[in-house]
XYZ file of N, CA, C and O in Angstrom:
480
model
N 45.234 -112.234 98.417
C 45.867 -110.956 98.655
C 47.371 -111.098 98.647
O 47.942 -112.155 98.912
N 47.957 -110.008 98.340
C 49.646 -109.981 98.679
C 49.562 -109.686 99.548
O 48.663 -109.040 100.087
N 51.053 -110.327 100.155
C 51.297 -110.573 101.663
C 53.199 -109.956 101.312
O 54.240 -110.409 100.836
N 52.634 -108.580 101.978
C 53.681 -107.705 102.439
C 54.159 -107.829 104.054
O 53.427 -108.030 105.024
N 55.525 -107.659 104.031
C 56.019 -107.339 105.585
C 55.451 -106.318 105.567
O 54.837 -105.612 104.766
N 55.991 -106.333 107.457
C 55.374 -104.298 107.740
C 56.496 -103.711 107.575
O 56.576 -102.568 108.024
N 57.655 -104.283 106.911
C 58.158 -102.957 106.911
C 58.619 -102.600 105.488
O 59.386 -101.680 105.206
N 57.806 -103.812 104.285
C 58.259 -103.272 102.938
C 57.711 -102.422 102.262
O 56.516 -102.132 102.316
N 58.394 -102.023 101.682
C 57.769 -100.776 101.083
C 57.183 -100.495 99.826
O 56.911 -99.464 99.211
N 57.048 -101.901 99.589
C 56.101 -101.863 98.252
C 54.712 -101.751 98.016
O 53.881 -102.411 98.641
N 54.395 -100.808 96.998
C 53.009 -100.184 96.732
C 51.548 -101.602 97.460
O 52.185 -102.334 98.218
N 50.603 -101.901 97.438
C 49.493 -102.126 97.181
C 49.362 -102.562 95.854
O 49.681 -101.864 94.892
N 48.788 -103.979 95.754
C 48.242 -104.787 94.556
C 46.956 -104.575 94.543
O 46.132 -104.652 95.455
N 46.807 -104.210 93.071
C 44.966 -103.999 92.197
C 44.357 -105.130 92.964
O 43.155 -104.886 93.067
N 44.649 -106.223 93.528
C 44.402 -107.131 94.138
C 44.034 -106.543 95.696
O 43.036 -107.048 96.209
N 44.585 -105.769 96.290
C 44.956 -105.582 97.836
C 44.008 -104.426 97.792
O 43.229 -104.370 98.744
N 43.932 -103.660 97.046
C 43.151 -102.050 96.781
C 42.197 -102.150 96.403
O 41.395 -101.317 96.823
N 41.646 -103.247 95.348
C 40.348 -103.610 95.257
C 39.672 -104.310 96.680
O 38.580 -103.845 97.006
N 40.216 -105.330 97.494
C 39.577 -105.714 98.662
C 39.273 -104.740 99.792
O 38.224 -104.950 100.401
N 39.846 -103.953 100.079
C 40.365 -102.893 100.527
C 39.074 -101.662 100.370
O 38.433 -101.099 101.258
N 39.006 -101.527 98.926
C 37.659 -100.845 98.727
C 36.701 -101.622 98.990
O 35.987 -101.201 99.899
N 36.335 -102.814 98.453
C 35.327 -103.361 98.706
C 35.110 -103.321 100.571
O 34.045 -102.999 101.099
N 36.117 -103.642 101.190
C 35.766 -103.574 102.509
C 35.236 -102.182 103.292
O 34.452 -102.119 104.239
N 36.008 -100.944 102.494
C 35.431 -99.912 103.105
C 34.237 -99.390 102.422
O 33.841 -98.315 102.872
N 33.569 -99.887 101.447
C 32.395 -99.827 100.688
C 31.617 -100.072 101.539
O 30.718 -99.240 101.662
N 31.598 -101.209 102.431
C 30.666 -102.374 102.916
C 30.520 -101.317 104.571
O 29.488 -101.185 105.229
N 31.764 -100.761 104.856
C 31.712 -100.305 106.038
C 30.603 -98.881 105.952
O 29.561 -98.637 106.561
N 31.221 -98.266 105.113
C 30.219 -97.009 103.841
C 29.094 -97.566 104.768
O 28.867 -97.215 105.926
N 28.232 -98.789 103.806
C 27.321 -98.796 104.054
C 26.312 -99.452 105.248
O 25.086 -99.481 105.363
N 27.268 -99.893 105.963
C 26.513 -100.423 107.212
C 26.608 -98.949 108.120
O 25.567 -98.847 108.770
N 27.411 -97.934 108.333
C 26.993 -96.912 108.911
C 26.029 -95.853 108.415
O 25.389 -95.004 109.037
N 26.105 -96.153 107.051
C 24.742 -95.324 106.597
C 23.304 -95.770 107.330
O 22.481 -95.109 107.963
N 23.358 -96.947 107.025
C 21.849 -97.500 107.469
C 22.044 -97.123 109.029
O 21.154 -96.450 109.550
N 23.259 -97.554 109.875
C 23.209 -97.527 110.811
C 22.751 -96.425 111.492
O 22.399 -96.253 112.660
N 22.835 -95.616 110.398
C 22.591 -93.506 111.178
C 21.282 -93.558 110.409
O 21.218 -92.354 110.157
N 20.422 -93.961 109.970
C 18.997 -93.987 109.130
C 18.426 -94.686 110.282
O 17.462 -94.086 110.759
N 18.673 -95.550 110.745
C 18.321 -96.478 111.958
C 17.779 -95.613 113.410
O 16.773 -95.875 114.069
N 18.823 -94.478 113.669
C 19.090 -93.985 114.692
C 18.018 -92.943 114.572
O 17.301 -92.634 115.524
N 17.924 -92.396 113.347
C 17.208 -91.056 113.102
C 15.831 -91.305 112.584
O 15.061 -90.367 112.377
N 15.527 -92.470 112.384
C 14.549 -92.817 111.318
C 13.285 -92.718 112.518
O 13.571 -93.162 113.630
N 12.099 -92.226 112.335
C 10.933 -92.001 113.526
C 10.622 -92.673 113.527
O 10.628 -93.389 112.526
N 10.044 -93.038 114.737
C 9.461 -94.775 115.032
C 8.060 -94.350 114.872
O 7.463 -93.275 114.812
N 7.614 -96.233 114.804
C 6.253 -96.644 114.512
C 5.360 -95.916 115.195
O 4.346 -95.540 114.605
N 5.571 -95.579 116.581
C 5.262 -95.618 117.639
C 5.688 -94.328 118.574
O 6.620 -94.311 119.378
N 4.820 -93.302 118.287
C 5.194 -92.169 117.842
C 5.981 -91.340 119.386
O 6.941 -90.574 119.297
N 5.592 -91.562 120.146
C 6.002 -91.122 121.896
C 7.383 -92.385 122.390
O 7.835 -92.404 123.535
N 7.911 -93.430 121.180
C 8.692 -94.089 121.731
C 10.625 -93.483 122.554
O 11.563 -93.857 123.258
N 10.084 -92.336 121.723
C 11.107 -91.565 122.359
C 11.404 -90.961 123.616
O 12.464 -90.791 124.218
N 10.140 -90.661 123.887
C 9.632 -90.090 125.161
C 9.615 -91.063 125.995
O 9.703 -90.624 127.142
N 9.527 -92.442 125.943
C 9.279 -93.723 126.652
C 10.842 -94.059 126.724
O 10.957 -95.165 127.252
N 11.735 -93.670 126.485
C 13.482 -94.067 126.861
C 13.813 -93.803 127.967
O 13.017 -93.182 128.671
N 14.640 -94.051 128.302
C 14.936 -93.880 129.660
C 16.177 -92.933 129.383
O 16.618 -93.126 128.250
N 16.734 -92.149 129.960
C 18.013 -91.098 129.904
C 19.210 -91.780 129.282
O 20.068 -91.299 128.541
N 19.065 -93.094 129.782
C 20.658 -93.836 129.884
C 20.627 -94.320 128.452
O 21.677 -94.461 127.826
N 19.094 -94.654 127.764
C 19.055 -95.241 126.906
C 19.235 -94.337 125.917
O 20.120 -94.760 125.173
N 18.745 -93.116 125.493
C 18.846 -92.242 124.890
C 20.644 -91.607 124.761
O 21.156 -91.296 123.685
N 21.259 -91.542 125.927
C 22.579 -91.125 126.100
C 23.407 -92.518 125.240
O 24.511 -92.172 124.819
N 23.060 -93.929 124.944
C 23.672 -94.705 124.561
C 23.367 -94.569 122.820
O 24.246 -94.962 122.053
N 22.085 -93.997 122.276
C 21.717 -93.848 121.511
C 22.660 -92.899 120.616
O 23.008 -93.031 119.443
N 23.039 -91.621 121.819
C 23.832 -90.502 121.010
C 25.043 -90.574 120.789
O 25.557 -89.919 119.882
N 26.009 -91.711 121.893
C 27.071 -91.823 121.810
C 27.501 -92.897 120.173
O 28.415 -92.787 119.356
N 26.623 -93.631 120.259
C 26.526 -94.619 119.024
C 26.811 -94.144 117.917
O 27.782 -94.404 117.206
N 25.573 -93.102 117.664
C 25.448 -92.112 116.565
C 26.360 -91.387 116.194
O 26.567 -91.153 115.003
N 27.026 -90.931 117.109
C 28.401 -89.835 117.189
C 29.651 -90.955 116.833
O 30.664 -90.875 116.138
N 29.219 -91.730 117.433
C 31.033 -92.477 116.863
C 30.654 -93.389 115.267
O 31.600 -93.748 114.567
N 29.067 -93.710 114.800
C 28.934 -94.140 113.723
C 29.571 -92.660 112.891
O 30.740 -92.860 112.562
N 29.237 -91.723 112.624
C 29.319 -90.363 112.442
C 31.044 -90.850 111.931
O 31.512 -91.070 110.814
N 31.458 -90.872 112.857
C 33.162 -90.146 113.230
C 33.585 -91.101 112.070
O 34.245 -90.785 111.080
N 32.931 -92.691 112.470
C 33.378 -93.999 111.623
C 33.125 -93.983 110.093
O 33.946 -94.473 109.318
N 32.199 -93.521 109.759
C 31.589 -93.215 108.437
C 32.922 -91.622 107.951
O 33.847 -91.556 107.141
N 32.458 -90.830 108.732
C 34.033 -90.101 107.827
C 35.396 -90.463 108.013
O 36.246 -89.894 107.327
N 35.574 -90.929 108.460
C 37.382 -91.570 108.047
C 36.888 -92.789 106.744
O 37.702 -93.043 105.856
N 35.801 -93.328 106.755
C 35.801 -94.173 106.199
C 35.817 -93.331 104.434
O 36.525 -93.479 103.438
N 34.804 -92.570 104.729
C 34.685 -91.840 103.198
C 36.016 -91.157 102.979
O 36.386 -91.197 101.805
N 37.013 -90.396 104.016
C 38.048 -90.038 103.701
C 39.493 -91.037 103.061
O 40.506 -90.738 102.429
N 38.896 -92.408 103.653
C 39.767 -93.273 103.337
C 39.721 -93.906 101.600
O 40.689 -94.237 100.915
N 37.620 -93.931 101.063
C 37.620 -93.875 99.887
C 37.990 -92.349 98.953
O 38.248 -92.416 97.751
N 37.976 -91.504 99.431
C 38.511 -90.369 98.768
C 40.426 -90.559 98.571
O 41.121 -90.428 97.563
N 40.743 -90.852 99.768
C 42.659 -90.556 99.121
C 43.239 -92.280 98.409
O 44.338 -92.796 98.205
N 41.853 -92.686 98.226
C 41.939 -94.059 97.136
C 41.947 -93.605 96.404
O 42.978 -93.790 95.758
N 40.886 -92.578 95.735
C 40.334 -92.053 94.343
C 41.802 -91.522 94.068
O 42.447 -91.944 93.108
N 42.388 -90.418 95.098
C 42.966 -89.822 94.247
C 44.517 -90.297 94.579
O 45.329 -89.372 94.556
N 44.999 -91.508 94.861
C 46.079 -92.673 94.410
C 46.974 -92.317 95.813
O 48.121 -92.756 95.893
N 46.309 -91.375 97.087
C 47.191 -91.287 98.005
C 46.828 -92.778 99.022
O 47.852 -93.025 99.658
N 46.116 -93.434 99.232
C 45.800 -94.584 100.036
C 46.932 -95.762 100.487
O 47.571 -96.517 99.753
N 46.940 -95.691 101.358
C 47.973 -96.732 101.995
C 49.296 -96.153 102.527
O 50.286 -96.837 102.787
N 49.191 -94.606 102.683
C 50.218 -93.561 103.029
C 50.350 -93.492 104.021
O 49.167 -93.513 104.360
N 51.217 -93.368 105.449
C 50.887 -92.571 106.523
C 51.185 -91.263 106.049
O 52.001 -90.945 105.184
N 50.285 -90.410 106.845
C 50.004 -89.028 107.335
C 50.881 -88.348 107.351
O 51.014 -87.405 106.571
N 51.970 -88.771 108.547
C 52.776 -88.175 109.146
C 54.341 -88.479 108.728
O 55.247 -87.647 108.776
N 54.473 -89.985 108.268
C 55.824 -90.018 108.096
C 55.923 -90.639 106.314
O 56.885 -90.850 105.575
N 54.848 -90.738 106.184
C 54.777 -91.191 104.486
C 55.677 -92.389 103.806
O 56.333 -92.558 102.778
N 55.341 -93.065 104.905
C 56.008 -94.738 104.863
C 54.630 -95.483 104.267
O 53.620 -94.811 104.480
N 54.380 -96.842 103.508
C 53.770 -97.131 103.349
C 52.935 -97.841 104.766
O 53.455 -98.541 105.636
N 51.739 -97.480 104.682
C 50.978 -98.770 106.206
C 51.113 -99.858 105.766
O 50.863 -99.929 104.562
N 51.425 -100.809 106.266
C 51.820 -101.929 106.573
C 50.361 -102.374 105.991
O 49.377 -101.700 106.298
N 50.217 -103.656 105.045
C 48.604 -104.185 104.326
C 48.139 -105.179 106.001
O 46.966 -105.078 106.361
N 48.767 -105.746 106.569
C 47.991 -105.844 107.855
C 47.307 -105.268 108.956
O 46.534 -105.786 109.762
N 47.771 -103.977 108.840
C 47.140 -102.852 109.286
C 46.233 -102.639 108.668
O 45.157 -102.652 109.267
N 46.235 -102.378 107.363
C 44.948 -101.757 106.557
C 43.969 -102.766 106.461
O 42.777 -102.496 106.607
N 44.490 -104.236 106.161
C 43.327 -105.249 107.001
C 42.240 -105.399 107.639
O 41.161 -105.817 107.221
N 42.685 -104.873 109.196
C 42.367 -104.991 110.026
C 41.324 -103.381 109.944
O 40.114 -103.385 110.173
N 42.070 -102.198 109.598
C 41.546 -101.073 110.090
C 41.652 -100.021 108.493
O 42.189 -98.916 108.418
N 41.096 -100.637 107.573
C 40.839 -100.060 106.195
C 41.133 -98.526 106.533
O 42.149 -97.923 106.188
N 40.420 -98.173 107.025
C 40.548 -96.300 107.162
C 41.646 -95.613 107.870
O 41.576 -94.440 108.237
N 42.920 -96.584 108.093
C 43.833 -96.013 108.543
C 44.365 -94.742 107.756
O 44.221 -94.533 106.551
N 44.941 -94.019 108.588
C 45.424 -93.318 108.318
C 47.580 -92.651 108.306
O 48.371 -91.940 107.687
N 47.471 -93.536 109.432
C 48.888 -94.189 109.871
C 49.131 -95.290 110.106
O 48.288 -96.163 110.314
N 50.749 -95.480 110.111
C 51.815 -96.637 109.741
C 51.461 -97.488 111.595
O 51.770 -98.649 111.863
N 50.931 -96.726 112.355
C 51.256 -97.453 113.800
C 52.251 -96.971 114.232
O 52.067 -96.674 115.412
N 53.793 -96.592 113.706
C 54.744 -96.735 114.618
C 54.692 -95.080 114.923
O 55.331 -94.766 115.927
N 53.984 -93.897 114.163
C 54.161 -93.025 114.427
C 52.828 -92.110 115.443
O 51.626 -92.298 115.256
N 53.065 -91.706 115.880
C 52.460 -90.919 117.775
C 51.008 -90.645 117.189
O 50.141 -90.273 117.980
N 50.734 -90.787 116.011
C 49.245 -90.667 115.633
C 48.671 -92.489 115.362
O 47.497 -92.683 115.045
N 49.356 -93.326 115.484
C 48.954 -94.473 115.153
C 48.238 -94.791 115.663
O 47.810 -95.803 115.106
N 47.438 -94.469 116.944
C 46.291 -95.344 117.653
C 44.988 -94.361 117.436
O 44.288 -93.799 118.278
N 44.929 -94.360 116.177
C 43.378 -93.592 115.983
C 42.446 -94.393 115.457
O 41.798 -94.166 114.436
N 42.376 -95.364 116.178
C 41.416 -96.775 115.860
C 40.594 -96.654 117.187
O 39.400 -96.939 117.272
N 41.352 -96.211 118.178
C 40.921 -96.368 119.797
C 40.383 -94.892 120.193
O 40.224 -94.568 121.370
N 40.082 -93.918 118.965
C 39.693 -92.723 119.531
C 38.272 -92.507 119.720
O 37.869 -91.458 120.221
């Protein structure tokens, strides 16, 4: 990969954007299954009924943040498609490629008041 500072401002290498997809491809698809998993009816047809509250409440919270994780993720392969990727949002500085690293579906640079939407 190229190895950008965070604060240069040069584009993303076919190199950096291809890994980049491939990583949020992979993410794509482990929350797909992961929500097929959640929804998919069991063997065992009353196993639902056999949960306990807490277990079921851990079930929905899962689901809901796979949910949330899976669309930033598809939003993150969509403003690939159409050549906006690696932008912040808000101040339209490039994100830093260690950021996008770490958190492919960013959407911001970090330094600006929307940057911690990794922790939402």
């Amino acid at each position: 990969m190229n190895h950008r500072t965070a604060d240069a401002a040069a584009p993303l290498s076919a190199d950096d954007l291809a890994a980049l997809r491939s990583s949020l491809t992979e993410q794509r698809a482990f929350r797909l299954e992961q929500l097929e998993r959640f929804t998919r009816p069991s063997r065992a047809g009353d196993a639902l009924r056999r949960r306990s509250a807490s277990q079921l409440e851990v079930q929905v919270k899962l689901s809901a943040s796979a949910r949330m994780v899976l669309s930033d993720v598809e939003a993150a392969l969509e403003r690939m498609d159409q050549g906006r990727y690696g932008v912040c949002q808000v101040c339209a500085r490039p994100i830093p490629l260690e950021r996008l690293t770490v958190v492919p579906q960013a959407r911001y640079c970090g330094r600006c008041p929307r940057g911690g939407e990794a922790g939402r």
